[in-house]
């Protein structure tokens, strides 16, 4: 009976089972990044819920990897998607003894499968039926990816709030630093969010966030990633955030927001069709037609195709766009405009 059910789920006869292409390419949407001439990231283009910038295993702080494994799946490197020991403990302690603090027995791979493929369950019964499907997907993920790749996918996919999709964005939003440079306490703070981002939000609930961070640190010490002395030292440190929101094409924050929006429209332009232009805009039609033929950047996304033959989407295909704007000169220009508007032009207008 159990084997028959497993095979039915594996082959998609029961419930939803993603096809092999989906399994092999589980995360297909990444935000595009806009860079200045002086090497600064000015902002991103992304669709809702997909403001994700990919980062590889070597670009992630090892403290973050240690914190994730120690807290979410201490036997991660020993199982193939399902931790039967942890699952058995969860069934006995949670199911039979009613201990909510016993943990759910889900591995990191199962959590990733849930995030990627499971819809929000509206009842415990619905969630119960989702579990076996996630187990099977977990096994398939483990067959197609290395342990390091699965950890990277988990951290790249997770939503850390404030439009910080993925750990690279989260590191910038909460600490204004590259994810490779996160300290032990910073890494523990971010992994603490994995349990419940809203409840342990470090911006709104600092006390809860510190408590959860210290729980993560304790797990790291238990797993051997920290000594007792190091753990106590880090636990005594206050929460230190350097919070800043991410600038997207929908945001008027950050460097040159109007330029970024113009650039997005320019690159996403479609081939001009005269019937889409009213008679009073025929001049614009000829200008756009000339740009389409002579300017490689105009309509770049629709002139070029990605794998599969579809045109590029600037909001989801993870492009890296380099501009001629120098953020330092742009800042000076914006400061000059603000100064003249507030001290010279606006008073003259009011008079």
C-alpha positions as YAML, in Angstrom:
chain: A
units: angstrom
residues:
- id: 1
  name: UNK
  ca: [0.00, 0.00, 0.00]
- id: 2
  name: UNK
  ca: [2.77, 2.43, 1.00]
- id: 3
  name: UNK
  ca: [4.93, 1.50, -2.00]
- id: 4
  name: UNK
  ca: [1.92, 1.82, -4.32]
- id: 5
  name: UNK
  ca: [1.12, 5.28, -2.96]
- id: 6
  name: UNK
  ca: [4.74, 6.35, -3.30]
- id: 7
  name: UNK
  ca: [4.84, 5.24, -6.95]
- id: 8
  name: UNK
  ca: [1.53, 6.97, -7.68]
- id: 9
  name: UNK
  ca: [2.85, 10.24, -6.29]
- id: 10
  name: UNK
  ca: [6.25, 9.80, -8.02]
- id: 11
  name: UNK
  ca: [4.55, 9.42, -11.40]
- id: 12
  name: UNK
  ca: [2.04, 12.22, -10.81]
- id: 13
  name: UNK
  ca: [-1.02, 9.98, -10.66]
- id: 14
  name: UNK
  ca: [-1.89, 11.41, -7.23]
- id: 15
  name: UNK
  ca: [-1.55, 15.12, -6.51]
- id: 16
  name: UNK
  ca: [0.69, 17.53, -8.38]
- id: 17
  name: UNK
  ca: [4.15, 16.46, -9.49]
- id: 18
  name: UNK
  ca: [6.31, 18.96, -11.43]
- id: 19
  name: UNK
  ca: [7.84, 17.63, -14.64]
- id: 20
  name: UNK
  ca: [11.57, 16.91, -14.88]
- id: 21
  name: UNK
  ca: [12.37, 20.24, -16.56]
- id: 22
  name: UNK
  ca: [10.71, 22.03, -13.64]
- id: 23
  name: UNK
  ca: [12.67, 19.93, -11.14]
- id: 24
  name: UNK
  ca: [15.96, 20.63, -12.92]
- id: 25
  name: UNK
  ca: [15.26, 24.38, -13.18]
- id: 26
  name: UNK
  ca: [13.18, 25.13, -10.07]
- id: 27
  name: UNK
  ca: [13.93, 28.87, -9.86]
- id: 28
  name: UNK
  ca: [13.50, 30.59, -13.21]
- id: 29
  name: UNK
  ca: [12.89, 34.21, -12.24]
- id: 30
  name: UNK
  ca: [15.55, 36.66, -11.11]
- id: 31
  name: UNK
  ca: [15.55, 40.44, -11.00]
- id: 32
  name: UNK
  ca: [17.75, 42.40, -13.40]
- id: 33
  name: UNK
  ca: [20.39, 44.72, -11.95]
- id: 34
  name: UNK
  ca: [21.34, 48.21, -13.13]
- id: 35
  name: UNK
  ca: [24.95, 49.27, -12.56]
- id: 36
  name: UNK
  ca: [26.60, 52.68, -12.80]
- id: 37
  name: UNK
  ca: [29.86, 53.54, -14.56]
- id: 38
  name: UNK
  ca: [31.61, 53.57, -11.17]
- id: 39
  name: UNK
  ca: [30.48, 50.03, -10.38]
- id: 40
  name: UNK
  ca: [27.57, 50.72, -8.01]
- id: 41
  name: UNK
  ca: [24.27, 48.86, -8.24]
- id: 42
  name: UNK
  ca: [21.69, 51.60, -8.79]
- id: 43
  name: UNK
  ca: [18.59, 49.45, -8.50]
- id: 44
  name: UNK
  ca: [16.76, 46.40, -9.82]
- id: 45
  name: UNK
  ca: [13.91, 45.54, -12.15]
- id: 46
  name: UNK
  ca: [11.62, 42.83, -10.87]
- id: 47
  name: UNK
  ca: [8.07, 41.58, -10.97]
- id: 48
  name: UNK
  ca: [6.15, 41.29, -7.70]
- id: 49
  name: UNK
  ca: [7.57, 38.51, -5.48]
- id: 50
  name: UNK
  ca: [10.52, 37.96, -7.81]
- id: 51
  name: UNK
  ca: [13.00, 40.63, -6.73]
- id: 52
  name: UNK
  ca: [15.65, 37.95, -6.45]
- id: 53
  name: UNK
  ca: [19.37, 38.27, -7.23]
- id: 54
  name: UNK
  ca: [21.20, 34.96, -7.49]
- id: 55
  name: UNK
  ca: [24.40, 34.30, -5.57]
- id: 56
  name: UNK
  ca: [26.57, 31.17, -5.71]
- id: 57
  name: UNK
  ca: [27.80, 29.01, -2.85]
- id: 58
  name: UNK
  ca: [31.24, 30.63, -2.82]
- id: 59
  name: UNK
  ca: [29.63, 34.07, -2.53]
- id: 60
  name: UNK
  ca: [27.74, 33.23, 0.68]
- id: 61
  name: UNK
  ca: [29.22, 33.67, 4.15]
- id: 62
  name: UNK
  ca: [30.02, 30.24, 5.65]
- id: 63
  name: UNK
  ca: [28.43, 31.48, 8.90]
- id: 64
  name: UNK
  ca: [25.11, 31.63, 7.03]
- id: 65
  name: UNK
  ca: [25.46, 28.04, 5.80]
- id: 66
  name: UNK
  ca: [26.41, 26.82, 9.28]
- id: 67
  name: UNK
  ca: [23.51, 28.68, 10.90]
- id: 68
  name: UNK
  ca: [21.00, 27.29, 8.39]
- id: 69
  name: UNK
  ca: [22.10, 23.68, 8.72]
- id: 70
  name: UNK
  ca: [22.45, 23.80, 12.52]
- id: 71
  name: UNK
  ca: [19.00, 25.36, 12.99]
- id: 72
  name: UNK
  ca: [16.83, 23.86, 10.27]
- id: 73
  name: UNK
  ca: [18.36, 20.44, 9.56]
- id: 74
  name: UNK
  ca: [21.24, 19.21, 11.72]
- id: 75
  name: UNK
  ca: [21.53, 15.91, 9.81]
- id: 76
  name: UNK
  ca: [21.33, 17.63, 6.42]
- id: 77
  name: UNK
  ca: [24.50, 16.05, 5.05]
- id: 78
  name: UNK
  ca: [23.44, 12.56, 6.15]
- id: 79
  name: UNK
  ca: [20.03, 12.12, 4.49]
- id: 80
  name: UNK
  ca: [18.74, 12.06, 0.90]
- id: 81
  name: UNK
  ca: [15.83, 14.45, 1.30]
- id: 82
  name: UNK
  ca: [13.93, 12.83, 4.18]
- id: 83
  name: UNK
  ca: [15.29, 12.64, 7.72]
- id: 84
  name: UNK
  ca: [13.48, 9.53, 9.02]
- id: 85
  name: UNK
  ca: [14.89, 9.99, 12.53]
- id: 86
  name: UNK
  ca: [13.62, 13.57, 12.71]
- id: 87
  name: UNK
  ca: [10.32, 12.57, 11.12]
- id: 88
  name: UNK
  ca: [9.80, 9.79, 13.65]
- id: 89
  name: UNK
  ca: [10.57, 12.17, 16.51]
- id: 90
  name: UNK
  ca: [8.07, 14.71, 15.16]
- id: 91
  name: UNK
  ca: [5.34, 12.07, 14.80]
- id: 92
  name: UNK
  ca: [5.82, 10.83, 18.37]
- id: 93
  name: UNK
  ca: [6.32, 14.15, 20.14]
- id: 94
  name: UNK
  ca: [4.00, 16.36, 18.10]
- id: 95
  name: UNK
  ca: [1.44, 13.86, 16.88]
- id: 96
  name: UNK
  ca: [1.15, 11.57, 19.91]
- id: 97
  name: UNK
  ca: [2.38, 13.69, 22.81]
- id: 98
  name: UNK
  ca: [1.15, 17.07, 21.52]
- id: 99
  name: UNK
  ca: [4.45, 18.92, 22.04]
- id: 100
  name: UNK
  ca: [4.44, 21.89, 19.67]
- id: 101
  name: UNK
  ca: [8.11, 22.66, 20.45]
- id: 102
  name: UNK
  ca: [9.30, 19.30, 19.14]
- id: 103
  name: UNK
  ca: [9.78, 20.57, 15.59]
- id: 104
  name: UNK
  ca: [8.14, 19.44, 12.38]
- id: 105
  name: UNK
  ca: [10.73, 16.99, 11.08]
- id: 106
  name: UNK
  ca: [11.02, 18.79, 7.73]
- id: 107
  name: UNK
  ca: [14.45, 18.84, 6.13]
- id: 108
  name: UNK
  ca: [15.87, 21.85, 4.30]
- id: 109
  name: UNK
  ca: [15.14, 20.04, 1.02]
- id: 110
  name: UNK
  ca: [11.52, 19.47, 2.06]
- id: 111
  name: UNK
  ca: [11.16, 23.12, 3.02]
- id: 112
  name: UNK
  ca: [12.52, 24.11, -0.39]
- id: 113
  name: UNK
  ca: [10.07, 21.73, -2.09]
- id: 114
  name: UNK
  ca: [7.23, 23.30, -0.11]
- id: 115
  name: UNK
  ca: [8.28, 26.85, -1.06]
- id: 116
  name: UNK
  ca: [8.72, 25.99, -4.73]
- id: 117
  name: UNK
  ca: [5.73, 23.79, -5.43]
- id: 118
  name: UNK
  ca: [3.11, 23.75, -2.64]
- id: 119
  name: UNK
  ca: [0.20, 26.13, -2.48]
- id: 120
  name: UNK
  ca: [-0.89, 27.58, 0.86]
- id: 121
  name: UNK
  ca: [-2.87, 24.90, 2.72]
- id: 122
  name: UNK
  ca: [-6.21, 26.04, 4.12]
- id: 123
  name: UNK
  ca: [-6.59, 23.19, 6.62]
- id: 124
  name: UNK
  ca: [-4.55, 20.60, 8.48]
- id: 125
  name: UNK
  ca: [-6.03, 17.85, 6.29]
- id: 126
  name: UNK
  ca: [-4.93, 19.64, 3.11]
- id: 127
  name: UNK
  ca: [-1.46, 20.15, 4.60]
- id: 128
  name: UNK
  ca: [-1.34, 16.45, 5.53]
- id: 129
  name: UNK
  ca: [-1.90, 15.49, 1.89]
- id: 130
  name: UNK
  ca: [0.80, 17.90, 0.73]
- id: 131
  name: UNK
  ca: [3.49, 16.32, 2.91]
- id: 132
  name: UNK
  ca: [3.98, 13.02, 0.99]
- id: 133
  name: UNK
  ca: [4.18, 14.95, -2.30]
- id: 134
  name: UNK
  ca: [6.90, 17.18, -0.82]
- id: 135
  name: UNK
  ca: [8.80, 14.08, 0.35]
- id: 136
  name: UNK
  ca: [8.87, 12.72, -3.20]
- id: 137
  name: UNK
  ca: [9.87, 16.09, -4.67]
- id: 138
  name: UNK
  ca: [12.64, 16.29, -2.04]
- id: 139
  name: UNK
  ca: [14.07, 12.97, -3.17]
- id: 140
  name: UNK
  ca: [14.00, 14.14, -6.80]
- id: 141
  name: UNK
  ca: [15.73, 17.39, -5.88]
- id: 142
  name: UNK
  ca: [18.44, 15.46, -4.04]
- id: 143
  name: UNK
  ca: [18.93, 13.25, -7.14]
- id: 144
  name: UNK
  ca: [19.41, 16.27, -9.41]
- id: 145
  name: UNK
  ca: [21.40, 18.67, -7.23]
- id: 146
  name: UNK
  ca: [24.33, 18.60, -4.82]
- id: 147
  name: UNK
  ca: [23.87, 19.48, -1.16]
- id: 148
  name: UNK
  ca: [25.57, 22.85, -1.76]
- id: 149
  name: UNK
  ca: [23.26, 23.64, -4.70]
- id: 150
  name: UNK
  ca: [20.16, 22.90, -2.62]
- id: 151
  name: UNK
  ca: [21.36, 25.20, 0.17]
- id: 152
  name: UNK
  ca: [22.00, 27.94, -2.38]
- id: 153
  name: UNK
  ca: [18.53, 27.53, -3.90]
- id: 154
  name: UNK
  ca: [16.92, 27.70, -0.47]
- id: 155
  name: UNK
  ca: [18.76, 30.89, 0.45]
- id: 156
  name: UNK
  ca: [18.21, 32.47, -2.98]
- id: 157
  name: UNK
  ca: [14.47, 31.73, -2.90]
- id: 158
  name: UNK
  ca: [13.46, 32.68, 0.65]
- id: 159
  name: UNK
  ca: [11.48, 35.91, 1.20]
- id: 160
  name: UNK
  ca: [13.10, 37.90, 4.04]
- id: 161
  name: UNK
  ca: [10.47, 40.73, 3.91]
- id: 162
  name: UNK
  ca: [10.83, 44.32, 2.65]
- id: 163
  name: UNK
  ca: [11.16, 43.14, -0.95]
- id: 164
  name: UNK
  ca: [14.33, 41.27, 0.10]
- id: 165
  name: UNK
  ca: [13.82, 38.09, -1.90]
- id: 166
  name: UNK
  ca: [16.89, 35.92, -1.49]
- id: 167
  name: UNK
  ca: [19.78, 36.22, 0.90]
- id: 168
  name: UNK
  ca: [21.83, 38.63, -1.25]
- id: 169
  name: UNK
  ca: [19.06, 41.22, -1.11]
- id: 170
  name: UNK
  ca: [18.39, 40.47, 2.57]
- id: 171
  name: UNK
  ca: [22.04, 41.14, 3.45]
- id: 172
  name: UNK
  ca: [21.85, 44.55, 1.75]
- id: 173
  name: UNK
  ca: [18.46, 45.46, 3.22]
- id: 174
  name: UNK
  ca: [19.23, 44.62, 6.85]
- id: 175
  name: UNK
  ca: [22.99, 45.17, 7.08]
- id: 176
  name: UNK
  ca: [23.98, 47.11, 3.93]
- id: 177
  name: UNK
  ca: [26.78, 44.67, 3.13]
- id: 178
  name: UNK
  ca: [27.58, 41.88, 0.73]
- id: 179
  name: UNK
  ca: [26.30, 38.46, 1.80]
- id: 180
  name: UNK
  ca: [29.85, 37.05, 1.73]
- id: 181
  name: UNK
  ca: [30.85, 39.43, 4.52]
- id: 182
  name: UNK
  ca: [28.10, 38.67, 7.04]
- id: 183
  name: UNK
  ca: [29.29, 38.18, 10.61]
- id: 184
  name: UNK
  ca: [28.17, 35.31, 12.85]
- id: 185
  name: UNK
  ca: [25.47, 37.36, 14.58]
- id: 186
  name: UNK
  ca: [24.22, 38.87, 11.31]
- id: 187
  name: UNK
  ca: [23.99, 35.42, 9.74]
- id: 188
  name: UNK
  ca: [22.14, 34.10, 12.79]
- id: 189
  name: UNK
  ca: [19.69, 37.01, 12.63]
- id: 190
  name: UNK
  ca: [18.81, 36.28, 8.99]
- id: 191
  name: UNK
  ca: [18.45, 32.52, 9.55]
- id: 192
  name: UNK
  ca: [16.24, 33.33, 12.53]
- id: 193
  name: UNK
  ca: [13.78, 34.84, 10.06]
- id: 194
  name: UNK
  ca: [13.36, 31.47, 8.33]
- id: 195
  name: UNK
  ca: [11.10, 30.25, 11.14]
- id: 196
  name: UNK
  ca: [8.62, 33.11, 10.73]
- id: 197
  name: UNK
  ca: [9.77, 36.34, 8.99]
- id: 198
  name: UNK
  ca: [6.86, 38.49, 10.17]
- id: 199
  name: UNK
  ca: [6.99, 37.37, 13.81]
- id: 200
  name: UNK
  ca: [10.78, 37.71, 14.10]
- id: 201
  name: UNK
  ca: [11.01, 40.88, 11.98]
- id: 202
  name: UNK
  ca: [14.17, 42.61, 13.34]
- id: 203
  name: UNK
  ca: [12.97, 46.05, 12.28]
- id: 204
  name: UNK
  ca: [9.66, 45.90, 14.14]
- id: 205
  name: UNK
  ca: [10.33, 43.35, 16.90]
- id: 206
  name: UNK
  ca: [13.96, 43.70, 17.98]
- id: 207
  name: UNK
  ca: [13.52, 41.79, 21.25]
- id: 208
  name: UNK
  ca: [11.97, 38.78, 19.49]
- id: 209
  name: UNK
  ca: [14.63, 38.92, 16.80]
- id: 210
  name: UNK
  ca: [17.44, 38.85, 19.37]
- id: 211
  name: UNK
  ca: [15.84, 35.92, 21.18]
- id: 212
  name: UNK
  ca: [15.52, 33.98, 17.94]
- id: 213
  name: UNK
  ca: [19.07, 34.93, 16.91]
- id: 214
  name: UNK
  ca: [20.36, 33.57, 20.21]
- id: 215
  name: UNK
  ca: [18.45, 30.33, 19.65]
- id: 216
  name: UNK
  ca: [20.23, 30.00, 16.30]
- id: 217
  name: UNK
  ca: [23.57, 30.70, 17.96]
- id: 218
  name: UNK
  ca: [22.83, 28.04, 20.55]
- id: 219
  name: UNK
  ca: [22.09, 25.54, 17.77]
- id: 220
  name: UNK
  ca: [25.36, 26.47, 16.06]
- id: 221
  name: UNK
  ca: [27.23, 25.77, 19.30]
- id: 222
  name: UNK
  ca: [25.42, 22.46, 19.73]
- id: 223
  name: UNK
  ca: [26.35, 21.46, 16.16]
- id: 224
  name: UNK
  ca: [30.02, 22.29, 16.77]
- id: 225
  name: UNK
  ca: [30.26, 25.43, 14.64]
- id: 226
  name: UNK
  ca: [30.88, 27.61, 17.72]
- id: 227
  name: UNK
  ca: [32.59, 27.06, 21.05]
- id: 228
  name: UNK
  ca: [30.68, 27.75, 24.25]
- id: 229
  name: UNK
  ca: [32.74, 30.89, 24.85]
- id: 230
  name: UNK
  ca: [32.07, 32.18, 21.33]
- id: 231
  name: UNK
  ca: [28.38, 31.46, 21.66]
- id: 232
  name: UNK
  ca: [28.11, 33.38, 24.94]
- id: 233
  name: UNK
  ca: [30.07, 36.28, 23.48]
- id: 234
  name: UNK
  ca: [27.84, 36.57, 20.41]
- id: 235
  name: UNK
  ca: [24.67, 36.19, 22.47]
- id: 236
  name: UNK
  ca: [25.63, 39.23, 24.54]
- id: 237
  name: UNK
  ca: [25.94, 41.47, 21.48]
- id: 238
  name: UNK
  ca: [23.10, 43.90, 20.73]
- id: 239
  name: UNK
  ca: [21.18, 43.77, 17.45]
- id: 240
  name: UNK
  ca: [22.95, 46.04, 14.95]
- id: 241
  name: UNK
  ca: [21.00, 46.80, 11.80]
- id: 242
  name: UNK
  ca: [21.83, 49.10, 8.91]
- id: 243
  name: UNK
  ca: [18.37, 48.96, 7.38]
- id: 244
  name: UNK
  ca: [17.63, 50.30, 3.92]
- id: 245
  name: UNK
  ca: [15.00, 49.42, 1.39]
- id: 246
  name: UNK
  ca: [15.84, 48.12, -2.08]
- id: 247
  name: UNK
  ca: [15.30, 50.46, -5.01]
- id: 248
  name: UNK
  ca: [13.31, 48.84, -7.83]
- id: 249
  name: UNK
  ca: [11.95, 50.35, -11.02]
- id: 250
  name: UNK
  ca: [8.70, 51.03, -9.15]
- id: 251
  name: UNK
  ca: [10.57, 52.96, -6.47]
- id: 252
  name: UNK
  ca: [11.48, 56.63, -6.55]
- id: 253
  name: UNK
  ca: [14.26, 55.89, -4.05]
- id: 254
  name: UNK
  ca: [17.90, 55.33, -4.91]
- id: 255
  name: UNK
  ca: [20.07, 56.78, -7.65]
- id: 256
  name: UNK
  ca: [18.51, 58.24, -10.82]
- id: 257
  name: UNK
  ca: [15.03, 56.67, -10.49]
- id: 258
  name: UNK
  ca: [13.59, 58.45, -13.52]
- id: 259
  name: UNK
  ca: [16.53, 57.36, -15.66]
- id: 260
  name: UNK
  ca: [16.08, 53.75, -14.50]
- id: 261
  name: UNK
  ca: [12.41, 53.81, -15.46]
- id: 262
  name: UNK
  ca: [13.19, 55.35, -18.87]
- id: 263
  name: UNK
  ca: [15.83, 52.69, -19.45]
- id: 264
  name: UNK
  ca: [13.36, 49.91, -18.59]
- id: 265
  name: UNK
  ca: [10.79, 51.23, -21.06]
- id: 266
  name: UNK
  ca: [13.46, 51.74, -23.74]
- id: 267
  name: UNK
  ca: [14.78, 48.19, -23.48]
- id: 268
  name: UNK
  ca: [11.29, 46.63, -23.31]
- id: 269
  name: UNK
  ca: [9.96, 48.60, -26.32]
- id: 270
  name: UNK
  ca: [8.21, 46.55, -29.00]
- id: 271
  name: UNK
  ca: [8.67, 46.94, -32.74]
- id: 272
  name: UNK
  ca: [6.70, 50.07, -33.75]
- id: 273
  name: UNK
  ca: [3.41, 49.43, -35.54]
- id: 274
  name: UNK
  ca: [1.87, 52.45, -37.24]
- id: 275
  name: UNK
  ca: [-1.69, 51.39, -36.36]
- id: 276
  name: UNK
  ca: [-0.86, 51.79, -32.65]
- id: 277
  name: UNK
  ca: [-0.03, 55.47, -33.14]
- id: 278
  name: UNK
  ca: [-2.76, 58.13, -33.51]
- id: 279
  name: UNK
  ca: [-2.32, 60.49, -36.45]
- id: 280
  name: UNK
  ca: [-0.95, 63.25, -34.26]
- id: 281
  name: UNK
  ca: [1.87, 60.93, -33.13]
- id: 282
  name: UNK
  ca: [3.12, 59.87, -36.57]
- id: 283
  name: UNK
  ca: [6.34, 61.80, -36.02]
- id: 284
  name: UNK
  ca: [6.96, 59.72, -32.89]
- id: 285
  name: UNK
  ca: [6.26, 56.58, -34.93]
- id: 286
  name: UNK
  ca: [9.04, 57.47, -37.37]
- id: 287
  name: UNK
  ca: [11.42, 58.32, -34.52]
- id: 288
  name: UNK
  ca: [10.69, 54.99, -32.83]
- id: 289
  name: UNK
  ca: [11.02, 53.09, -36.12]
- id: 290
  name: UNK
  ca: [14.40, 54.67, -36.72]
- id: 291
  name: UNK
  ca: [15.51, 53.78, -33.18]
- id: 292
  name: UNK
  ca: [14.34, 50.20, -33.68]
- id: 293
  name: UNK
  ca: [16.46, 49.82, -36.81]
- id: 294
  name: UNK
  ca: [19.56, 51.73, -35.75]
- id: 295
  name: UNK
  ca: [19.83, 51.53, -31.94]
- id: 296
  name: UNK
  ca: [20.64, 48.02, -30.56]
- id: 297
  name: UNK
  ca: [19.48, 49.04, -27.08]
- id: 298
  name: UNK
  ca: [16.02, 50.19, -28.18]
- id: 299
  name: UNK
  ca: [13.74, 47.17, -27.76]
- id: 300
  name: UNK
  ca: [16.72, 44.96, -26.86]
- id: 301
  name: UNK
  ca: [14.55, 42.55, -24.88]
- id: 302
  name: UNK
  ca: [12.28, 41.92, -27.87]
- id: 303
  name: UNK
  ca: [15.06, 41.83, -30.46]
- id: 304
  name: UNK
  ca: [16.89, 39.06, -28.59]
- id: 305
  name: UNK
  ca: [15.65, 35.70, -27.38]
- id: 306
  name: UNK
  ca: [16.60, 33.52, -24.46]
- id: 307
  name: UNK
  ca: [16.70, 29.73, -24.38]
- id: 308
  name: UNK
  ca: [13.46, 28.38, -25.79]
- id: 309
  name: UNK
  ca: [13.11, 31.18, -28.32]
- id: 310
  name: UNK
  ca: [11.14, 33.57, -26.12]
- id: 311
  name: UNK
  ca: [12.09, 37.26, -25.87]
- id: 312
  name: UNK
  ca: [13.80, 38.49, -22.72]
- id: 313
  name: UNK
  ca: [11.80, 39.95, -19.85]
- id: 314
  name: UNK
  ca: [13.74, 42.63, -18.01]
- id: 315
  name: UNK
  ca: [11.75, 41.94, -14.81]
- id: 316
  name: UNK
  ca: [12.44, 38.21, -14.54]
- id: 317
  name: UNK
  ca: [15.49, 37.16, -16.59]
- id: 318
  name: UNK
  ca: [18.31, 38.37, -14.35]
- id: 319
  name: UNK
  ca: [20.02, 40.75, -16.78]
- id: 320
  name: UNK
  ca: [23.02, 42.84, -15.71]
- id: 321
  name: UNK
  ca: [22.74, 46.28, -17.30]
- id: 322
  name: UNK
  ca: [25.72, 48.67, -17.28]
- id: 323
  name: UNK
  ca: [25.07, 52.39, -17.78]
- id: 324
  name: UNK
  ca: [27.18, 55.51, -18.31]
- id: 325
  name: UNK
  ca: [25.87, 57.27, -15.21]
- id: 326
  name: UNK
  ca: [28.42, 58.01, -12.47]
- id: 327
  name: UNK
  ca: [26.65, 57.84, -9.11]
- id: 328
  name: UNK
  ca: [28.95, 60.49, -7.61]
- id: 329
  name: UNK
  ca: [28.26, 63.04, -10.34]
- id: 330
  name: UNK
  ca: [24.56, 62.15, -10.24]
- id: 331
  name: UNK
  ca: [24.48, 62.81, -6.50]
- id: 332
  name: UNK
  ca: [26.13, 66.21, -6.96]
- id: 333
  name: UNK
  ca: [23.62, 67.10, -9.69]
- id: 334
  name: UNK
  ca: [20.62, 66.09, -7.57]
- id: 335
  name: UNK
  ca: [21.96, 68.04, -4.57]
- id: 336
  name: UNK
  ca: [22.42, 71.12, -6.77]
- id: 337
  name: UNK
  ca: [18.86, 70.87, -8.08]
- id: 338
  name: UNK
  ca: [17.43, 70.50, -4.56]
- id: 339
  name: UNK
  ca: [19.47, 73.47, -3.34]
- id: 340
  name: UNK
  ca: [18.38, 75.78, -6.15]
- id: 341
  name: UNK
  ca: [14.75, 74.67, -5.95]
- id: 342
  name: UNK
  ca: [14.48, 75.25, -2.21]
- id: 343
  name: UNK
  ca: [16.63, 78.38, -1.87]
- id: 344
  name: UNK
  ca: [16.19, 80.22, -5.19]
- id: 345
  name: UNK
  ca: [13.51, 79.08, -7.59]
- id: 346
  name: UNK
  ca: [10.70, 78.12, -5.18]
- id: 347
  name: UNK
  ca: [10.93, 81.37, -3.12]
- id: 348
  name: UNK
  ca: [10.94, 83.35, -6.39]
- id: 349
  name: UNK
  ca: [7.86, 81.47, -7.58]
- id: 350
  name: UNK
  ca: [6.06, 82.01, -4.24]
- id: 351
  name: UNK
  ca: [6.81, 85.73, -4.40]
...
